[in-house]
Amino acid sequence: MPIETPAAQCGPFAHDTVGIPRTMGLVMLALVPATLFGLWQFGWPAIWLFLATLAGALLAEILSLWFAGKPIRPDLSDGTALLTGWLLAMTLPPWAPWWIGVVGALLAIVVAKQVFGGVGQNLFNPAMVARVALLIAFPLEMTSFVAPTPLFSAEAPGLVESLAITFGGQGFDAFSGATVLGQVRTELGQGETLATILPDLYAPLSGAVGTVAGSLGETSALLLLLGGLFLLYKRVITWHIPVALLGTIAVLAALMHLIDPEHYAGPLYHLVSGATLLGAFFIATDPVTSPVSARGQLLFGAGCGLLIYVIRTWAGYPEGVAFAVLLMNACAPLIDHYVKPRIYGRDRRGQPLEYANDVETSR
Amino acid sequence: MKLFKIRGGVHPDDRKRLASEQPIETLPLPDLLHIPLQQHIGAPASPAVRRGQRVAKGELLAHGQGVISAPVHAPTSGRIMGVGQYPAHHASGLSVPTITLKPDGEDRWADHIQGVEDPFALAPEEIAARVAAAGIVGLGGATFPSAVKLDLRKRYAVHTLVINGAECEPYLTCDDRLMRERAESVIDGIRLMARALGVSRIVIGIEDNKPEAQAAMAVAASIDPDIRIARLPTRYPMGSEKHLVQTLTGRETPARGLTADIGVVVHNPATAFAVHEALRLGHPLVARVVTVSGGAIARPANVRVPLGTRVQDLIAHCGGFKDEPARLISGGPMMGQPLPSTRVPMVKGSNGVLALTAAEINGGTPRPCIRCAGCVQACPCGLVPLEMVAHIRAGDLEGAVKRGLMDCIGCGSCAYVCPGHIPLVQYLNHAKGEMAARGRAKQKQTETKRLAEQRTARMEAIKRAKREQMEQRKREMAARKKAEAAAAAQQATAAEPVAAETEA
């Protein structure tokens, strides 16, 4: 009765239940509340744009794999392309024409991901590469925001009307405007002080809930925070990057606000507006493009936070998350090179620890 | 007792329930035993019996050779069928020198087998010597000859004996059962080991998923105030010697060092039990407790098995397979070795035989690394497995070594958590093996070079000697010529005055 089992292979012969599709699925699940809120708040045009972007991402992935002669099914089914499309859609102006989403998805998948060698090989966050490229190439379309017009409300465009907005090349001048971040920048530039600008534009509560003009999935700080906490709870991400990122922004904002409250808004303003929370929990935490060690991640998160604050406050763009993340992506390999965990039995420089032999141990 | 935190580690499904409530059974004698000569780390034992010879249980079959080695004894009485080659208890299944014994069914101990009345009266050296003679090796799986570890006080200032009752591998319950059922004997062995080591501090670490073992050991240990029992958090790889010692003492063993470097010697409860039997009863190590488990085993059990029993006999005793085994493993699922066949014999180091179904293994097709850093968080040694493996895949083994390859303990936590199912351990093991082979090749090369250089030097010396001899001879010749010439000249000058005189 001797039985033979398959050829030798080493262990472990047990495996955790995690897998890449499950991880990606959990991230998408965490995005659902904020996404649904965005889709509801910005109506049919947002829904069309969202779908067009996802379809564009999947199509781009299929085409790239096909051209590269790689098997399509395993890469397509791991969920990474879908998630990239989803994240990109979250950052687009909700009433942008369909081709913004599709071109963005193509840029993200083909230029930022597949030319680097596909999943796991890209240096930069694909969704952010696409967003920045779009912002530079199509500044008008990328900065035309609408005030929230929830589905089924009186001002909301109907199904047909929205098809014309998304697919028909019809402008929507009547609605277009800037986000709070953009408006504040412009008016500060004109010599106004925060005390006169902010109360008109900004209420922390609506910023947190998300009933403000903004990108498709970025407006609701609370729902994004909820998704982020879910990811922490499920151990899909660790606390290091979000805490370092948000903490740095909060500390810098508080400091500057203390120094000159006339021109520098407080921490809460920075935390709930723009893509801060989406960036902290969903973008900067992209494993592929962030450092691997806990200390490296703290450094990376702090760097993102610093850059976001600097770009928003002093640079030419109102929104800093995409630029900040891309700049820190470029630093991630360097961080990984210099910041490593300490090896057991060695000091930080890699030398074996001193021998210490005495009976003095805890009783 | 205060415990210290270690980094990394994972929480695999423990699956100990399959066998943990099964009391230790004794395996009926199989019809044949295959006893390999090497069942320990170090030099193989050399056979002391011939084909056809009758042996009694406990009789010496092979002596240990050298400092790190262990003798092998007859697991039962019977006749030697041969001293030849038989498939090893190893992933390769290659044949190794093995003694085949046909039991006569009497299971009769040799006459000289007898214990010591009061082993605590023995000198520490004497305890270690008896442990050595009994062929006891570390029964946790590493199979390092135990007596060598009991002699460590000669070279290290040892102050603490730690008993590794962590048993952190999923499925395995043999130490758990032994501590529950034979706590007094285990404690006796522990105290004997402490006496041999000359230490008075004894800490028994047991993971908190084994409360019954903790309780039983606590009762048995109450006779000795020097013994403390530590409740360890359940977390793989708590049973890694250095990590266990760090949890208990807060001290990290320096890289490339031993725990003895920080004054701690670690032994396993099953080893302690074997020491007790060797000293009290005089029994050499001829049997051990093994956990037979896994989803494919009909009746998971803990069995005391004569060494040399074929895995198939053991599995048959446990009701055979109820499901198709995807893998047959020796040891636990995390660090165990796959066994190529059920023909292989049980050896001193085998603490588990697992027949796992495909569902239990939960394997998957490898996917590209997405740098999720799960392996970095899981590594108890502070390594960055994904980076080392990237270097290994690119053929840059030196790069992997520079990043700590040789500090890897091979616990498999990284591969366990990898969502991409990348066989990280396989890459790391491959690189370690390759580096070892390179080291050997390099050593050989330097040795050859040294010999060649020596030869050249020798030839040079001979040449030089010859040349010197020649020159010496030339010098001598020249000197002689000179002397002769001088003598001739002197003769001439000596003759001249005479001539002058004559002239005058």
mmCIF file with all atom_site columns, C-alpha atoms in Angstrom, chain A residues 1-21 23-24 73-78 80 118-122 235-238 240 286-294 297 332-333 336-337 339-346 350-363, chain B residues 2 4 7 91 157 159 201 228 242-243 246 248-249 251-257 260-263 312 315 321 325-329 333-334 336-343 356 360-362 367-373 376-377 380-384 386-387 403-404 407 412 415-421 425-426 429:
data_model
loop_
_atom_site.group_PDB
_atom_site.id
_atom_site.type_symbol
_atom_site.label_atom_id
_atom_site.label_alt_id
_atom_site.label_comp_id
_atom_site.label_asym_id
_atom_site.label_entity_id
_atom_site.label_seq_id
_atom_site.pdbx_PDB_ins_code
_atom_site.Cartn_x
_atom_site.Cartn_y
_atom_site.Cartn_z
_atom_site.occupancy
_atom_site.B_iso_or_equiv
_atom_site.pdbx_formal_charge
_atom_site.auth_seq_id
_atom_site.auth_comp_id
_atom_site.auth_asym_id
_atom_site.auth_atom_id
_atom_site.pdbx_PDB_model_num
ATOM 1   C CA . MET A 1 1   ? 0.000  0.000  0.000   1.00 0.00 ? 1   MET A CA 1
ATOM 2   C CA . PRO A 1 2   ? 2.859  2.521  -0.301  1.00 0.00 ? 2   PRO A CA 1
ATOM 3   C CA . ILE A 1 3   ? 1.530  5.683  -1.827  1.00 0.00 ? 3   ILE A CA 1
ATOM 4   C CA . GLU A 1 4   ? 3.527  8.214  -3.744  1.00 0.00 ? 4   GLU A CA 1
ATOM 5   C CA . THR A 1 5   ? 2.795  11.921 -3.416  1.00 0.00 ? 5   THR A CA 1
ATOM 6   C CA . PRO A 1 6   ? 3.829  14.645 -5.860  1.00 0.00 ? 6   PRO A CA 1
ATOM 7   C CA . ALA A 1 7   ? 7.497  15.544 -6.307  1.00 0.00 ? 7   ALA A CA 1
ATOM 8   C CA . ALA A 1 8   ? 9.311  17.325 -3.519  1.00 0.00 ? 8   ALA A CA 1
ATOM 9   C CA . GLN A 1 9   ? 8.455  20.940 -2.935  1.00 0.00 ? 9   GLN A CA 1
ATOM 10  C CA . CYS A 1 10  ? 9.041  22.881 0.215   1.00 0.00 ? 10  CYS A CA 1
ATOM 11  C CA . GLY A 1 11  ? 6.521  24.367 2.572   1.00 0.00 ? 11  GLY A CA 1
ATOM 12  C CA . PRO A 1 12  ? 4.682  25.972 4.070   1.00 0.00 ? 12  PRO A CA 1
ATOM 13  C CA . PHE A 1 13  ? 1.890  23.521 3.345   1.00 0.00 ? 13  PHE A CA 1
ATOM 14  C CA . ALA A 1 14  ? -0.718 25.852 4.715   1.00 0.00 ? 14  ALA A CA 1
ATOM 15  C CA . HIS A 1 15  ? -1.754 29.196 3.426   1.00 0.00 ? 15  HIS A CA 1
ATOM 16  C CA . ASP A 1 16  ? -3.689 32.168 4.645   1.00 0.00 ? 16  ASP A CA 1
ATOM 17  C CA . THR A 1 17  ? -6.982 32.713 2.874   1.00 0.00 ? 17  THR A CA 1
ATOM 18  C CA . VAL A 1 18  ? -5.908 36.039 1.391   1.00 0.00 ? 18  VAL A CA 1
ATOM 19  C CA . GLY A 1 19  ? -5.408 36.501 -2.300  1.00 0.00 ? 19  GLY A CA 1
ATOM 20  C CA . ILE A 1 20  ? -4.903 39.471 -4.582  1.00 0.00 ? 20  ILE A CA 1
ATOM 21  C CA . PRO A 1 21  ? -8.505 39.440 -5.953  1.00 0.00 ? 21  PRO A CA 1
ATOM 22  C CA . THR A 1 23  ? -7.637 42.319 -1.397  1.00 0.00 ? 23  THR A CA 1
ATOM 23  C CA . MET A 1 24  ? -8.705 44.368 -4.412  1.00 0.00 ? 24  MET A CA 1
ATOM 24  C CA . ARG A 1 73  ? -7.840 36.029 -17.812 1.00 0.00 ? 73  ARG A CA 1
ATOM 25  C CA . PRO A 1 74  ? -5.545 35.857 -14.724 1.00 0.00 ? 74  PRO A CA 1
ATOM 26  C CA . ASP A 1 75  ? -4.513 39.501 -14.909 1.00 0.00 ? 75  ASP A CA 1
ATOM 27  C CA . LEU A 1 76  ? -7.968 40.775 -15.718 1.00 0.00 ? 76  LEU A CA 1
ATOM 28  C CA . SER A 1 77  ? -9.591 38.788 -12.939 1.00 0.00 ? 77  SER A CA 1
ATOM 29  C CA . ASP A 1 78  ? -7.207 39.958 -10.200 1.00 0.00 ? 78  ASP A CA 1
ATOM 30  C CA . THR A 1 80  ? -6.299 45.590 -10.211 1.00 0.00 ? 80  THR A CA 1
ATOM 31  C CA . GLY A 1 118 ? 2.087  45.040 -15.663 1.00 0.00 ? 118 GLY A CA 1
ATOM 32  C CA . VAL A 1 119 ? 0.753  44.427 -12.196 1.00 0.00 ? 119 VAL A CA 1
ATOM 33  C CA . GLY A 1 120 ? 3.271  45.084 -9.448  1.00 0.00 ? 120 GLY A CA 1
ATOM 34  C CA . GLN A 1 121 ? 5.893  46.583 -11.720 1.00 0.00 ? 121 GLN A CA 1
ATOM 35  C CA . ASN A 1 122 ? 4.770  50.197 -11.979 1.00 0.00 ? 122 ASN A CA 1
ATOM 36  C CA . ARG A 1 235 ? -5.882 44.608 7.637   1.00 0.00 ? 235 ARG A CA 1
ATOM 37  C CA . VAL A 1 236 ? -5.777 45.431 3.947   1.00 0.00 ? 236 VAL A CA 1
ATOM 38  C CA . ILE A 1 237 ? -3.745 48.501 4.864   1.00 0.00 ? 237 ILE A CA 1
ATOM 39  C CA . THR A 1 238 ? -1.792 49.430 7.982   1.00 0.00 ? 238 THR A CA 1
ATOM 40  C CA . HIS A 1 240 ? 1.264  54.012 9.087   1.00 0.00 ? 240 HIS A CA 1
ATOM 41  C CA . ASP A 1 286 ? -1.251 51.597 -2.915  1.00 0.00 ? 286 ASP A CA 1
ATOM 42  C CA . PRO A 1 287 ? 1.176  48.803 -1.977  1.00 0.00 ? 287 PRO A CA 1
ATOM 43  C CA . VAL A 1 288 ? 2.913  48.671 -5.334  1.00 0.00 ? 288 VAL A CA 1
ATOM 44  C CA . THR A 1 289 ? 4.078  52.263 -5.228  1.00 0.00 ? 289 THR A CA 1
ATOM 45  C CA . SER A 1 290 ? 4.732  52.782 -1.516  1.00 0.00 ? 290 SER A CA 1
ATOM 46  C CA . PRO A 1 291 ? 7.590  51.589 0.711   1.00 0.00 ? 291 PRO A CA 1
ATOM 47  C CA . VAL A 1 292 ? 7.424  48.179 2.359   1.00 0.00 ? 292 VAL A CA 1
ATOM 48  C CA . SER A 1 293 ? 8.739  48.781 5.876   1.00 0.00 ? 293 SER A CA 1
ATOM 49  C CA . ALA A 1 294 ? 6.665  50.354 8.620   1.00 0.00 ? 294 ALA A CA 1
ATOM 50  C CA . GLN A 1 297 ? 5.706  54.023 5.258   1.00 0.00 ? 297 GLN A CA 1
ATOM 51  C CA . ALA A 1 332 ? 9.677  55.137 -2.525  1.00 0.00 ? 332 ALA A CA 1
ATOM 52  C CA . PRO A 1 333 ? 12.559 53.041 -3.920  1.00 0.00 ? 333 PRO A CA 1
ATOM 53  C CA . ASP A 1 336 ? 13.143 51.327 0.716   1.00 0.00 ? 336 ASP A CA 1
ATOM 54  C CA . HIS A 1 337 ? 16.863 51.412 0.081   1.00 0.00 ? 337 HIS A CA 1
ATOM 55  C CA . VAL A 1 339 ? 14.912 52.482 5.595   1.00 0.00 ? 339 VAL A CA 1
ATOM 56  C CA . LYS A 1 340 ? 14.785 48.783 6.343   1.00 0.00 ? 340 LYS A CA 1
ATOM 57  C CA . PRO A 1 341 ? 13.548 46.857 9.343   1.00 0.00 ? 341 PRO A CA 1
ATOM 58  C CA . ARG A 1 342 ? 16.266 45.889 11.784  1.00 0.00 ? 342 ARG A CA 1
ATOM 59  C CA . ILE A 1 343 ? 17.373 42.304 11.213  1.00 0.00 ? 343 ILE A CA 1
ATOM 60  C CA . TYR A 1 344 ? 16.981 39.995 14.210  1.00 0.00 ? 344 TYR A CA 1
ATOM 61  C CA . GLY A 1 345 ? 20.212 39.732 16.173  1.00 0.00 ? 345 GLY A CA 1
ATOM 62  C CA . ARG A 1 346 ? 21.784 42.695 14.408  1.00 0.00 ? 346 ARG A CA 1
ATOM 63  C CA . GLY A 1 350 ? 23.666 45.158 10.141  1.00 0.00 ? 350 GLY A CA 1
ATOM 64  C CA . GLN A 1 351 ? 26.416 44.268 12.596  1.00 0.00 ? 351 GLN A CA 1
ATOM 65  C CA . PRO A 1 352 ? 25.752 41.392 15.021  1.00 0.00 ? 352 PRO A CA 1
ATOM 66  C CA . LEU A 1 353 ? 24.591 42.572 18.446  1.00 0.00 ? 353 LEU A CA 1
ATOM 67  C CA . GLU A 1 354 ? 26.987 42.646 21.382  1.00 0.00 ? 354 GLU A CA 1
ATOM 68  C CA . TYR A 1 355 ? 27.021 39.485 23.437  1.00 0.00 ? 355 TYR A CA 1
ATOM 69  C CA . ALA A 1 356 ? 25.365 40.142 26.733  1.00 0.00 ? 356 ALA A CA 1
ATOM 70  C CA . ASN A 1 357 ? 25.452 37.344 29.214  1.00 0.00 ? 357 ASN A CA 1
ATOM 71  C CA . ASP A 1 358 ? 24.151 37.899 32.682  1.00 0.00 ? 358 ASP A CA 1
ATOM 72  C CA . VAL A 1 359 ? 21.540 36.357 34.888  1.00 0.00 ? 359 VAL A CA 1
ATOM 73  C CA . GLU A 1 360 ? 19.653 39.632 35.302  1.00 0.00 ? 360 GLU A CA 1
ATOM 74  C CA . THR A 1 361 ? 16.340 38.920 33.652  1.00 0.00 ? 361 THR A CA 1
ATOM 75  C CA . SER A 1 362 ? 12.828 39.623 34.743  1.00 0.00 ? 362 SER A CA 1
ATOM 76  C CA . ARG A 1 363 ? 11.390 37.596 37.529  1.00 0.00 ? 363 ARG A CA 1
ATOM 77  C CA . LYS B 2 2   ? 6.676  39.266 32.346  1.00 0.00 ? 2   LYS B CA 1
ATOM 78  C CA . PHE B 2 4   ? 8.550  40.455 25.883  1.00 0.00 ? 4   PHE B CA 1
ATOM 79  C CA . ARG B 2 7   ? 8.065  41.146 15.925  1.00 0.00 ? 7   ARG B CA 1
ATOM 80  C CA . ALA B 2 91  ? 12.024 14.932 0.783   1.00 0.00 ? 91  ALA B CA 1
ATOM 81  C CA . ALA B 2 157 ? 28.294 30.884 31.152  1.00 0.00 ? 157 ALA B CA 1
ATOM 82  C CA . HIS B 2 159 ? 22.395 30.478 33.665  1.00 0.00 ? 159 HIS B CA 1
ATOM 83  C CA . ARG B 2 201 ? 16.736 28.835 36.703  1.00 0.00 ? 201 ARG B CA 1
ATOM 84  C CA . ARG B 2 228 ? 8.565  28.594 36.443  1.00 0.00 ? 228 ARG B CA 1
ATOM 85  C CA . LYS B 2 242 ? 15.826 32.446 19.627  1.00 0.00 ? 242 LYS B CA 1
ATOM 86  C CA . HIS B 2 243 ? 12.371 33.999 19.503  1.00 0.00 ? 243 HIS B CA 1
ATOM 87  C CA . GLN B 2 246 ? 13.571 36.636 23.555  1.00 0.00 ? 246 GLN B CA 1
ATOM 88  C CA . LEU B 2 248 ? 10.970 34.965 27.958  1.00 0.00 ? 248 LEU B CA 1
ATOM 89  C CA . THR B 2 249 ? 14.038 37.079 28.725  1.00 0.00 ? 249 THR B CA 1
ATOM 90  C CA . ARG B 2 251 ? 17.270 39.268 25.142  1.00 0.00 ? 251 ARG B CA 1
ATOM 91  C CA . GLU B 2 252 ? 18.089 38.911 21.497  1.00 0.00 ? 252 GLU B CA 1
ATOM 92  C CA . THR B 2 253 ? 20.617 36.292 20.478  1.00 0.00 ? 253 THR B CA 1
ATOM 93  C CA . PRO B 2 254 ? 23.320 37.997 18.418  1.00 0.00 ? 254 PRO B CA 1
ATOM 94  C CA . ALA B 2 255 ? 23.354 37.089 14.730  1.00 0.00 ? 255 ALA B CA 1
ATOM 95  C CA . ARG B 2 256 ? 25.288 33.893 13.971  1.00 0.00 ? 256 ARG B CA 1
ATOM 96  C CA . GLY B 2 257 ? 25.346 33.156 17.707  1.00 0.00 ? 257 GLY B CA 1
ATOM 97  C CA . ALA B 2 260 ? 24.086 29.911 24.901  1.00 0.00 ? 260 ALA B CA 1
ATOM 98  C CA . ASP B 2 261 ? 25.848 33.159 24.003  1.00 0.00 ? 261 ASP B CA 1
ATOM 99  C CA . ILE B 2 262 ? 23.287 34.913 26.156  1.00 0.00 ? 262 ILE B CA 1
ATOM 100 C CA . GLY B 2 263 ? 23.408 32.182 28.756  1.00 0.00 ? 263 GLY B CA 1
ATOM 101 C CA . GLN B 2 312 ? 2.603  3.256  5.971   1.00 0.00 ? 312 GLN B CA 1
ATOM 102 C CA . ILE B 2 315 ? -0.947 5.394  8.884   1.00 0.00 ? 315 ILE B CA 1
ATOM 103 C CA . PHE B 2 321 ? -6.672 7.528  4.384   1.00 0.00 ? 321 PHE B CA 1
ATOM 104 C CA . PRO B 2 325 ? -3.904 13.217 0.475   1.00 0.00 ? 325 PRO B CA 1
ATOM 105 C CA . ALA B 2 326 ? -2.496 16.051 -1.619  1.00 0.00 ? 326 ALA B CA 1
ATOM 106 C CA . ARG B 2 327 ? 0.666  16.058 0.454   1.00 0.00 ? 327 ARG B CA 1
ATOM 107 C CA . LEU B 2 328 ? 2.281  13.755 2.934   1.00 0.00 ? 328 LEU B CA 1
ATOM 108 C CA . ILE B 2 329 ? 4.388  15.734 5.363   1.00 0.00 ? 329 ILE B CA 1
ATOM 109 C CA . PRO B 2 333 ? 2.723  22.187 7.770   1.00 0.00 ? 333 PRO B CA 1
ATOM 110 C CA . MET B 2 334 ? 4.813  25.335 8.183   1.00 0.00 ? 334 MET B CA 1
ATOM 111 C CA . GLY B 2 336 ? 7.766  20.257 7.658   1.00 0.00 ? 336 GLY B CA 1
ATOM 112 C CA . GLN B 2 337 ? 9.283  18.299 4.814   1.00 0.00 ? 337 GLN B CA 1
ATOM 113 C CA . PRO B 2 338 ? 7.186  16.637 2.141   1.00 0.00 ? 338 PRO B CA 1
ATOM 114 C CA . LEU B 2 339 ? 7.641  12.868 2.150   1.00 0.00 ? 339 LEU B CA 1
ATOM 115 C CA . PRO B 2 340 ? 7.873  11.249 -1.257  1.00 0.00 ? 340 PRO B CA 1
ATOM 116 C CA . SER B 2 341 ? 6.384  7.941  -0.158  1.00 0.00 ? 341 SER B CA 1
ATOM 117 C CA . THR B 2 342 ? 4.836  6.085  2.777   1.00 0.00 ? 342 THR B CA 1
ATOM 118 C CA . ARG B 2 343 ? 7.655  3.532  2.648   1.00 0.00 ? 343 ARG B CA 1
ATOM 119 C CA . LEU B 2 356 ? -3.154 17.000 4.064   1.00 0.00 ? 356 LEU B CA 1
ATOM 120 C CA . GLU B 2 360 ? -6.182 22.275 3.824   1.00 0.00 ? 360 GLU B CA 1
ATOM 121 C CA . ILE B 2 361 ? -3.110 23.397 1.950   1.00 0.00 ? 361 ILE B CA 1
ATOM 122 C CA . ASN B 2 362 ? -5.118 26.180 0.329   1.00 0.00 ? 362 ASN B CA 1
ATOM 123 C CA . ARG B 2 367 ? 0.882  35.732 -9.174  1.00 0.00 ? 367 ARG B CA 1
ATOM 124 C CA . PRO B 2 368 ? 3.194  38.694 -9.558  1.00 0.00 ? 368 PRO B CA 1
ATOM 125 C CA . CYS B 2 369 ? 4.298  40.401 -6.343  1.00 0.00 ? 369 CYS B CA 1
ATOM 126 C CA . ILE B 2 370 ? 2.269  43.535 -5.639  1.00 0.00 ? 370 ILE B CA 1
ATOM 127 C CA . ARG B 2 371 ? 4.660  44.624 -2.882  1.00 0.00 ? 371 ARG B CA 1
ATOM 128 C CA . CYS B 2 372 ? 1.862  44.388 -0.335  1.00 0.00 ? 372 CYS B CA 1
ATOM 129 C CA . ALA B 2 373 ? 4.552  44.042 2.355   1.00 0.00 ? 373 ALA B CA 1
ATOM 130 C CA . VAL B 2 376 ? 7.731  42.113 5.655   1.00 0.00 ? 376 VAL B CA 1
ATOM 131 C CA . GLN B 2 377 ? 5.152  42.378 8.433   1.00 0.00 ? 377 GLN B CA 1
ATOM 132 C CA . PRO B 2 380 ? 10.008 37.451 12.661  1.00 0.00 ? 380 PRO B CA 1
ATOM 133 C CA . CYS B 2 381 ? 13.611 38.203 11.682  1.00 0.00 ? 381 CYS B CA 1
ATOM 134 C CA . GLY B 2 382 ? 13.147 41.710 10.308  1.00 0.00 ? 382 GLY B CA 1
ATOM 135 C CA . LEU B 2 383 ? 13.880 40.717 6.744   1.00 0.00 ? 383 LEU B CA 1
ATOM 136 C CA . VAL B 2 384 ? 12.324 41.970 3.512   1.00 0.00 ? 384 VAL B CA 1
ATOM 137 C CA . LEU B 2 386 ? 10.044 40.281 -1.376  1.00 0.00 ? 386 LEU B CA 1
ATOM 138 C CA . GLU B 2 387 ? 13.261 42.169 -1.993  1.00 0.00 ? 387 GLU B CA 1
ATOM 139 C CA . ARG B 2 403 ? 19.926 41.751 2.600   1.00 0.00 ? 403 ARG B CA 1
ATOM 140 C CA . GLY B 2 404 ? 20.071 39.080 5.273   1.00 0.00 ? 404 GLY B CA 1
ATOM 141 C CA . ASP B 2 407 ? 19.578 35.384 8.879   1.00 0.00 ? 407 ASP B CA 1
ATOM 142 C CA . GLY B 2 412 ? 7.625  30.191 6.169   1.00 0.00 ? 412 GLY B CA 1
ATOM 143 C CA . ALA B 2 415 ? 4.956  32.493 2.120   1.00 0.00 ? 415 ALA B CA 1
ATOM 144 C CA . TYR B 2 416 ? 2.000  31.764 4.408   1.00 0.00 ? 416 TYR B CA 1
ATOM 145 C CA . VAL B 2 417 ? 0.647  35.298 4.121   1.00 0.00 ? 417 VAL B CA 1
ATOM 146 C CA . CYS B 2 418 ? 1.660  36.074 0.523   1.00 0.00 ? 418 CYS B CA 1
ATOM 147 C CA . PRO B 2 419 ? -1.570 36.927 -1.332  1.00 0.00 ? 419 PRO B CA 1
ATOM 148 C CA . GLY B 2 420 ? 0.211  36.201 -4.615  1.00 0.00 ? 420 GLY B CA 1
ATOM 149 C CA . HIS B 2 421 ? 0.994  32.637 -3.467  1.00 0.00 ? 421 HIS B CA 1
ATOM 150 C CA . VAL B 2 425 ? 10.596 29.829 0.979   1.00 0.00 ? 425 VAL B CA 1
ATOM 151 C CA . GLN B 2 426 ? 11.462 27.808 -2.087  1.00 0.00 ? 426 GLN B CA 1
ATOM 152 C CA . ASN B 2 429 ? 16.043 27.799 0.272   1.00 0.00 ? 429 ASN B CA 1
#
